Amino acid sequence: MGAIKMPYPAIIAHRGACGYLPEHTLPAVKLAHAFDAHYIEQDVVLTSDDVPIVLHDVTLELTTNVATLFPKRHRGDGLFYAIDFTLEEIKALNAHERTDSLGNTVFPGRYSGTGVEFKVPTLAEEIETVDRLNQASGKRAGVYIELKRPEFHEQEGVDIYQAVLDVLTTFDRLGENADTVIQCFDPETLKRFAHEGIFKGPLVQLVHTESIANWRGNFEAMHTLSGLKEVAKYAHGIGPDVNLLENKSGSPSEMVVAAKKLGLFLHPYTLRADSESIPGVNFEDLHEKLFKKLKVDGAFTDFADQTRELLIHMGKIS
Ligand code: G3P
Ligand code: CA
């Protein structure tokens, strides 16, 4: 794939400014924009009426009050799938800080309030918000969209690729520049983007630490030069877990060396000031490791403001 000019190093606000406000809500998007993130991330799933919404999980119970409002609408596994709810029903929910399956807050120091101001946005609402904030501020924040679980959506008989493409078409974000980025763990979805060629912006293959049942990606292969040679045929960059960047000896992993050799940009995930992304490495040291030692091209961060400050301190951006 040809090279695409992007912000360097790129600060990608992971789920908006989710270190401070409930993930993927419009207030979190607005705060990320105020933090001067280069990109604001959207994870996307579909509703039962085929509307792309911004939600990290294909289920609703960990980030909304769905179990209170619709107590009987779970499947046999006890989970409340977004694909079983209309947009109107999802709009009735209030979003909140992420919890685990027992209802305990995952990041205890983060925003503790609930309220009607936190809703699950549609992808269209998020893009419109970013576009209007760009217009009002003169900034040029981009959107960095992840299609969640395409295999799951296929099993449900819906086409998340087409639904996302329709929204991008409406907002004239078909990637003529690098202001819109598409990311996915599923290689087949990225190949479809590449082969159909309607979207022309950067395509990012996300790389997990290991392969996962019912997901199509062979992630172990992507940790190697030969695997990344295949990825380089359809993607412009990779988004690996930060734990994949170094060998046990501390030298750059085969994946990092191969990505640079093949011209694939590196946008690892996820930097968190309130929890160690790599065991034993604090937030500041992680930035030194990523941006000075390994020279990655950008990163997903829950704290775009603090990442920006550290990059300025390191002389990487002004
Ligand atoms: O998309 C990059 C990173 O966000 C992948 O992990 O699970 O937070 O979507 P996840
Ligand atoms: Ca994501």
Coordinates of C-alpha atoms and ligand atoms in Angstrom, one line a residue:
M1 CA 0.0 0.0 0.0
G2 CA 1.2 3.5 -0.7
A3 CA 2.3 5.8 2.1
I4 CA -0.2 8.3 3.5
K5 CA 0.8 11.5 5.3
M6 CA -0.5 11.6 8.8
P7 CA 0.1 13.6 12.0
Y8 CA 3.4 12.4 13.6
P9 CA 3.4 11.3 16.3
A10 CA -0.4 10.9 16.3
I11 CA -2.3 11.3 19.5
I12 CA -5.4 9.1 19.3
A13 CA -8.0 9.8 22.0
H14 CA -9.1 6.3 22.9
R15 CA -12.9 6.2 23.2
G16 CA -12.7 10.0 23.5
A17 CA -11.3 11.5 26.7
C18 CA -12.3 8.4 28.5
G19 CA -9.8 8.9 31.3
Y20 CA -12.1 11.7 32.5
L21 CA -15.6 11.1 31.2
P22 CA -17.7 8.0 30.3
E23 CA -16.2 6.4 27.2
H24 CA -17.6 7.2 23.8
T25 CA -20.1 9.8 25.1
L26 CA -20.4 13.1 23.3
P27 CA -19.0 15.0 26.4
A28 CA -15.9 12.7 26.2
V29 CA -15.6 13.5 22.4
K30 CA -15.8 17.3 23.1
L31 CA -13.1 17.1 25.9
A32 CA -10.8 15.1 23.6
H33 CA -11.2 17.8 21.0
A34 CA -10.4 20.5 23.5
F35 CA -7.2 18.4 24.4
D36 CA -6.1 18.8 20.8
A37 CA -6.0 15.1 20.0
H38 CA -5.1 14.5 16.4
Y39 CA -7.7 11.8 16.2
I40 CA -10.8 10.8 18.3
E41 CA -11.6 7.1 18.3
Q42 CA -15.0 5.5 17.6
D43 CA -15.8 1.8 18.2
V44 CA -18.8 1.0 16.2
V45 CA -21.6 -1.7 16.4
L46 CA -25.1 -1.9 14.8
T47 CA -28.5 -1.5 16.3
S48 CA -31.4 -3.8 15.3
D49 CA -32.5 -1.1 12.8
D50 CA -29.0 -1.1 11.2
V51 CA -27.8 2.2 12.7
P52 CA -24.0 2.4 13.5
I53 CA -23.7 3.5 17.1
V54 CA -20.5 4.2 19.1
L55 CA -20.1 1.5 21.7
H56 CA -17.0 -0.6 22.6
D57 CA -18.8 -3.9 23.2
V58 CA -21.5 -5.6 21.1
T59 CA -23.4 -5.7 24.4
L60 CA -24.8 -2.8 26.5
E61 CA -24.7 -3.9 30.2
L62 CA -21.2 -2.8 31.1
T63 CA -21.6 0.9 30.1
T64 CA -25.3 1.6 30.3
N65 CA -28.4 1.0 32.6
V66 CA -29.9 -1.4 30.1
A67 CA -30.5 -4.1 32.8
T68 CA -32.6 -1.6 34.8
L69 CA -34.6 -0.3 31.9
F70 CA -35.1 -3.5 29.9
P71 CA -34.6 -6.3 32.5
K72 CA -36.0 -9.1 30.3
R73 CA -34.2 -8.3 27.1
H74 CA -31.1 -10.3 27.6
R75 CA -30.2 -13.5 25.7
G76 CA -29.7 -16.9 27.2
D77 CA -26.1 -15.9 28.2
G78 CA -27.5 -13.1 30.3
L79 CA -26.1 -10.4 28.0
F80 CA -27.9 -7.5 26.4
Y81 CA -26.9 -7.3 22.8
A82 CA -27.1 -3.9 21.0
I83 CA -28.2 -5.7 17.9
D84 CA -31.4 -6.7 19.7
F85 CA -32.4 -3.0 20.4
T86 CA -33.7 -0.3 18.2
L87 CA -31.9 3.1 18.1
E88 CA -34.9 4.6 19.9
E89 CA -34.5 2.1 22.7
I90 CA -30.8 2.6 23.0
K91 CA -31.3 6.4 23.1
A92 CA -33.5 5.8 26.2
L93 CA -30.5 4.4 28.1
N94 CA -28.1 6.4 30.2
A95 CA -24.4 5.6 29.7
H96 CA -22.0 5.4 32.6
E97 CA -18.3 4.7 33.5
R98 CA -17.4 1.1 32.6
T99 CA -18.0 -1.6 35.1
D100 CA -17.1 -5.3 35.2
S101 CA -19.8 -8.0 35.1
L102 CA -20.3 -7.7 38.8
G103 CA -21.0 -4.0 38.6
N104 CA -17.6 -2.8 40.0
T105 CA -16.0 0.2 38.4
V106 CA -13.1 -0.9 36.2
F107 CA -11.1 2.4 36.7
P108 CA -12.1 3.5 40.3
G109 CA -10.6 7.0 40.1
R110 CA -12.5 8.1 37.0
Y111 CA -15.7 10.0 36.6
S112 CA -18.2 8.6 39.1
G113 CA -21.4 10.5 38.2
T114 CA -24.3 9.3 36.1
G115 CA -26.9 11.4 34.5
V116 CA -29.0 12.1 31.5
E117 CA -26.2 13.9 29.8
F118 CA -24.4 10.6 29.0
K119 CA -26.0 8.8 26.1
V120 CA -24.9 6.3 23.5
P121 CA -24.2 8.4 20.4
T122 CA -24.6 7.3 16.8
L123 CA -21.5 7.4 14.5
A124 CA -23.2 10.2 12.6
E125 CA -23.7 12.3 15.7
E126 CA -20.0 11.8 16.7
I127 CA -18.7 12.8 13.2
E128 CA -21.0 15.8 13.1
T129 CA -19.8 16.9 16.5
V130 CA -16.1 16.6 15.4
D131 CA -16.9 18.4 12.2
R132 CA -18.7 21.3 13.9
L133 CA -16.0 21.6 16.6
N134 CA -13.3 21.7 13.8
Q135 CA -15.3 24.4 12.0
A136 CA -15.7 26.5 15.2
S137 CA -12.1 26.1 16.4
G138 CA -10.1 26.0 13.2
K139 CA -8.7 22.7 14.3
R140 CA -8.5 19.5 12.2
A141 CA -9.2 16.6 14.5
G142 CA -9.7 13.4 12.7
V143 CA -11.9 10.3 13.4
Y144 CA -10.4 6.9 13.9
I145 CA -13.2 4.4 13.4
E146 CA -13.1 0.7 14.5
L147 CA -15.6 -1.7 13.1
K148 CA -16.3 -4.1 16.0
R149 CA -16.7 -7.8 15.5
P150 CA -17.6 -8.0 11.8
E151 CA -17.9 -11.8 12.2
F152 CA -20.6 -11.4 14.9
H153 CA -22.5 -8.9 12.7
E154 CA -22.4 -11.3 9.8
Q155 CA -23.8 -14.1 11.9
E156 CA -26.6 -11.7 12.8
G157 CA -27.3 -11.2 9.1
V158 CA -26.2 -7.5 8.9
D159 CA -23.4 -5.8 7.1
I160 CA -21.5 -3.4 9.3
Y161 CA -19.1 -2.5 6.5
Q162 CA -21.9 -1.1 4.3
A163 CA -23.6 0.7 7.2
V164 CA -20.3 2.5 8.2
L165 CA -19.5 3.3 4.6
D166 CA -23.0 4.9 4.1
V167 CA -22.3 7.2 7.1
L168 CA -18.8 8.1 5.8
T169 CA -20.4 8.9 2.4
T170 CA -23.0 11.2 4.0
F171 CA -20.2 13.1 5.8
D172 CA -17.9 13.2 2.8
R173 CA -15.3 11.3 4.8
L174 CA -14.2 8.7 2.2
G175 CA -10.6 9.2 3.0
E176 CA -9.3 11.6 0.4
N177 CA -6.9 12.7 3.1
A178 CA -5.8 11.2 6.4
D179 CA -8.6 12.8 8.5
T180 CA -10.6 9.6 8.6
V181 CA -8.9 6.3 9.5
I182 CA -10.5 2.8 9.5
Q183 CA -9.2 0.2 12.0
C184 CA -10.3 -3.4 12.6
F185 CA -9.1 -6.7 14.1
D186 CA -10.7 -8.6 11.2
P187 CA -8.4 -8.9 8.2
E188 CA -11.3 -9.8 5.8
T189 CA -13.1 -6.5 6.5
L190 CA -10.0 -4.5 5.9
K191 CA -9.3 -6.4 2.7
R192 CA -12.9 -5.5 1.6
F193 CA -12.1 -1.8 2.2
A194 CA -8.9 -2.1 0.2
H195 CA -10.3 -4.1 -2.7
E196 CA -13.5 -2.2 -3.2
G197 CA -11.5 1.0 -2.9
I198 CA -14.5 3.3 -2.1
F199 CA -12.8 4.4 1.1
K200 CA -9.3 5.7 0.2
G201 CA -7.9 6.7 3.6
P202 CA -5.6 4.8 6.0
L203 CA -6.5 1.2 6.9
V204 CA -5.1 -0.2 10.2
Q205 CA -4.8 -3.8 11.1
L206 CA -5.3 -4.2 14.9
V207 CA -3.1 -6.9 16.3
H208 CA -4.0 -8.8 19.4
T209 CA -1.6 -10.6 21.7
E210 CA -3.1 -14.0 20.7
S211 CA -5.8 -15.4 18.4
I212 CA -9.3 -15.5 19.7
A213 CA -12.1 -18.1 19.2
N214 CA -14.6 -17.0 16.6
W215 CA -12.4 -14.1 15.4
R216 CA -10.9 -14.5 11.9
G217 CA -7.5 -12.9 12.5
N218 CA -4.4 -15.1 13.0
F219 CA -2.7 -12.7 15.3
E220 CA 0.3 -14.9 16.1
A221 CA 1.2 -14.7 12.4
M222 CA 1.0 -10.9 12.5
H223 CA 3.8 -10.9 15.1
T224 CA 6.2 -12.1 12.3
L225 CA 7.7 -10.7 9.2
S226 CA 6.0 -13.2 6.9
G227 CA 2.6 -12.5 8.5
L228 CA 3.0 -8.7 8.2
K229 CA 4.0 -9.1 4.5
E230 CA 0.4 -10.2 4.0
V231 CA -1.0 -7.4 6.1
A232 CA 1.1 -4.8 4.0
K233 CA -0.9 -5.9 0.9
Y234 CA -4.1 -4.4 2.3
A235 CA -3.3 -2.1 5.2
H236 CA -1.2 1.1 5.7
G237 CA -0.4 0.5 9.4
I238 CA -0.9 -1.7 12.4
G239 CA -2.3 -1.1 15.8
P240 CA -0.7 -3.6 18.2
D241 CA -1.2 -4.2 21.9
V242 CA 1.7 -2.3 23.6
N243 CA 2.9 -5.6 25.1
L244 CA 3.9 -6.8 21.7
L245 CA 6.5 -4.2 21.0
E246 CA 9.5 -5.6 22.8
N247 CA 11.1 -9.0 23.3
K248 CA 11.8 -10.2 26.8
S249 CA 15.3 -8.9 26.4
G250 CA 14.0 -5.4 25.8
S251 CA 14.9 -5.3 22.1
P252 CA 12.3 -4.3 19.5
S253 CA 10.1 -7.3 18.6
E254 CA 10.2 -8.9 15.2
M255 CA 6.8 -7.3 14.6
V256 CA 8.2 -3.8 15.2
V257 CA 11.2 -4.4 13.0
A258 CA 9.1 -5.9 10.3
A259 CA 6.5 -3.1 10.3
K260 CA 9.2 -0.5 9.8
K261 CA 10.9 -2.5 7.1
L262 CA 7.5 -2.9 5.3
G263 CA 6.5 0.8 5.7
L264 CA 3.6 0.0 8.0
F265 CA 3.0 2.8 10.5
L266 CA 2.7 1.7 14.2
H267 CA -0.1 3.0 16.4
P268 CA -0.1 0.8 19.5
Y269 CA -2.9 0.7 22.2
T270 CA -3.5 1.7 25.0
L271 CA -1.8 4.3 27.2
R272 CA -3.4 4.8 30.6
A273 CA -2.2 7.1 33.4
D274 CA -4.2 5.2 36.0
S275 CA -3.2 1.7 35.2
E276 CA 0.0 0.0 33.9
S277 CA -0.4 -1.0 30.2
I278 CA 2.9 -2.9 30.5
P279 CA 3.4 -4.4 33.9
G280 CA 6.0 -2.5 35.9
V281 CA 6.2 0.5 33.4
N282 CA 4.7 3.8 34.5
F283 CA 2.9 6.2 32.2
E284 CA 5.9 8.5 31.7
D285 CA 8.4 5.7 31.1
L286 CA 5.9 4.1 28.6
H287 CA 6.0 7.3 26.6
E288 CA 9.8 7.3 26.6
K289 CA 9.8 3.7 25.5
L290 CA 7.3 4.1 22.7
F291 CA 8.2 7.5 21.3
K292 CA 12.0 7.7 21.9
K293 CA 13.2 4.2 21.9
L294 CA 10.8 2.4 19.6
K295 CA 9.8 5.5 17.6
V296 CA 6.2 4.5 17.0
D297 CA 4.1 6.7 14.8
G298 CA 1.4 7.4 17.3
A299 CA -0.6 5.8 20.1
F300 CA -4.1 5.3 21.5
T301 CA -4.3 7.1 24.9
D302 CA -7.1 7.4 27.5
F303 CA -5.4 10.7 28.6
A304 CA -4.7 12.7 25.4
D305 CA -3.9 15.8 27.4
Q306 CA -1.2 14.1 29.4
T307 CA 0.2 12.3 26.3
R308 CA 0.4 15.7 24.6
E309 CA 2.3 17.3 27.6
L310 CA 4.8 14.4 27.6
L311 CA 5.4 14.6 23.9
I312 CA 6.0 18.3 24.1
H313 CA 8.4 17.7 27.0
M314 CA 10.2 15.1 24.9
G315 CA 10.5 17.6 22.0
K316 CA 8.3 15.3 19.8
I317 CA 5.6 18.0 19.1
S318 CA 5.4 21.7 19.8
Ligands
G3P1 O1 -8.7 0.1 18.6 C1 -7.5 0.2 19.3 C2 -7.9 -0.3 20.7 O2 -9.0 0.4 21.1 C3 -8.3 -1.8 20.6 O3 -8.7 -2.2 21.7 O4 -10.6 -3.1 22.9 O5 -10.0 -0.8 23.3 O6 -11.1 -1.4 21.2 P1 -10.2 -1.9 22.3
CA2 CA -11.0 0.4 19.7

